[in-house]
Amino acid sequence: MLKIFILIFFSINLFAITNQEVANRCETVMKGFKSSQAEMQMTLINANKQRRTRDMSMMTLESNSGNKSLMTFLSPADVKGTKFLNHEHLNRDDDQWLYLPALKRVKRIASSSKSGSFMGSEFSYEDLSSFNPKKYIFKGDAKIGMLNSKKVYIGERIPKSKNSGYTKEISYVDTKNFLIQKVDYYDRKHELLKTATFDKYKKISGKWRVAQMTMVNHQNHKKTILKWSNEKIKLHLRQKDFNKRVLKK
């Protein structure tokens, strides 16, 4: 009986994986694109199912010290020319700027405002930073569960930033390829606020890229869908392409 117990114990622990390890694997499978450029479409859906669509372009530069990204709104007319620049930092809050063409000025997004809505969407400024494990605290082993007929690792992560709008996030990661499938976000009252789902992953030049992300707000019943298309990676983008000065060009 004792031998059976020991065998079961070691069999279980042989397959145990910590939440930190899952997060590290998630980052690894998405790294290595170097830089990317894509067309984007943002669809805003209100509580009455009414839709508004915005077209954008997106550029991203990968870096071990934190990625840089530039989003430019192309249509409709009321947002055309608006630009959002994000400089990610691993040990402090990101630097973020928003260019407003109507005012012809650049607005710096304060750290205390990172939980605010981005351009009226269900994504916050905080959500627009790329996921990096160094920005979170992970504890314990991941749990195994099922999500849409897929076996997933379910784990909790806590944002390190004191300015985060979230007290915790619950992630659901495919056990086969370590691609994130879903994240639940809990607000400062520890109540479920939003859920992000990640769909239509595809490989571009051998690297995994997500083609659609949907953010559902459970408290106001609104939804925002982001779609990427015509994406190219490993381009010759440079640091100067993400300088603050490009916002007014």
Coordinates of C-alpha atoms in Angstrom, one line a residue, residues 142-236:
A142 CA -1.1 25.6 -12.0
K143 CA -4.3 23.7 -11.9
I144 CA -5.6 21.6 -14.8
G145 CA -9.0 22.2 -16.3
M146 CA -11.0 22.2 -19.5
L147 CA -11.9 25.1 -21.7
N148 CA -13.8 24.7 -25.0
S149 CA -12.7 21.0 -25.1
K150 CA -9.0 21.9 -24.5
K151 CA -7.0 20.9 -21.5
V152 CA -5.6 24.1 -19.9
Y153 CA -3.4 25.3 -17.1
I154 CA -5.4 27.6 -14.8
G155 CA -3.3 30.0 -12.8
E156 CA -3.5 33.2 -10.8
R157 CA -1.2 36.2 -11.3
I158 CA -1.1 39.5 -9.3
P159 CA 0.1 42.7 -11.0
K160 CA 3.1 44.3 -9.2
S161 CA 2.1 47.8 -10.2
K162 CA 0.3 49.7 -7.5
N163 CA -1.5 51.6 -10.2
S164 CA -3.0 48.5 -11.7
G165 CA -6.8 48.4 -12.0
Y166 CA -6.8 44.7 -11.2
T167 CA -6.3 42.9 -7.9
K168 CA -5.7 39.6 -9.7
E169 CA -5.9 37.9 -13.1
I170 CA -6.8 34.3 -13.8
S171 CA -5.2 32.9 -17.0
Y172 CA -6.2 29.8 -19.0
V173 CA -3.3 28.4 -21.0
D174 CA -3.4 25.5 -23.6
T175 CA -1.3 22.6 -22.1
K176 CA -0.1 21.5 -25.6
N177 CA 1.3 24.7 -27.0
F178 CA 1.3 27.2 -24.1
L179 CA -0.8 29.7 -25.9
I180 CA -3.0 31.9 -23.7
Q181 CA -6.7 31.2 -24.4
K182 CA -8.5 33.4 -21.8
V183 CA -7.8 35.8 -18.9
D184 CA -10.3 36.9 -16.3
Y185 CA -9.7 40.3 -14.7
Y186 CA -10.8 41.2 -11.2
D187 CA -11.3 44.8 -10.2
R188 CA -10.1 46.6 -7.0
K189 CA -13.2 45.4 -5.2
H190 CA -12.1 41.8 -6.0
E191 CA -15.1 41.3 -8.3
L192 CA -14.9 39.9 -11.9
L193 CA -14.7 42.9 -14.2
K194 CA -13.7 41.6 -17.6
T195 CA -12.7 38.6 -19.6
A196 CA -10.3 38.5 -22.6
T197 CA -10.4 35.7 -25.1
F198 CA -7.6 35.0 -27.6
D199 CA -8.6 33.4 -30.9
K200 CA -7.4 32.4 -34.3
Y201 CA -3.7 31.9 -33.5
K202 CA -1.6 31.4 -36.6
K203 CA 2.1 31.0 -37.4
I204 CA 3.8 33.7 -39.4
S205 CA 7.4 32.9 -40.4
G206 CA 7.4 30.2 -37.8
K207 CA 6.2 32.4 -34.9
W208 CA 2.9 32.3 -33.2
R209 CA 0.7 35.4 -33.5
V210 CA -2.8 36.0 -32.3
A211 CA -5.3 37.3 -34.9
Q212 CA -8.3 38.2 -32.7
M213 CA -8.8 39.3 -29.1
T214 CA -12.2 40.0 -27.5
M215 CA -12.7 41.9 -24.3
V216 CA -16.0 41.5 -22.5
N217 CA -17.0 43.7 -19.7
H218 CA -19.3 41.8 -17.3
Q219 CA -20.3 44.9 -15.3
N220 CA -21.5 47.2 -18.1
H221 CA -22.2 44.5 -20.7
K222 CA -20.1 46.0 -23.4
K223 CA -17.6 44.3 -25.7
T224 CA -14.6 45.3 -27.8
I225 CA -13.1 43.0 -30.5
L226 CA -9.6 43.6 -31.9
K227 CA -8.6 41.9 -35.2
W228 CA -5.2 41.7 -36.8
S229 CA -4.7 41.2 -40.5
N230 CA -2.0 41.3 -43.1
E231 CA 0.6 41.0 -40.4
K232 CA 4.3 40.8 -41.2
I233 CA 7.1 40.2 -38.8
K234 CA 10.9 40.4 -38.7
L235 CA 10.9 43.8 -40.4
H236 CA 13.6 46.4 -40.4

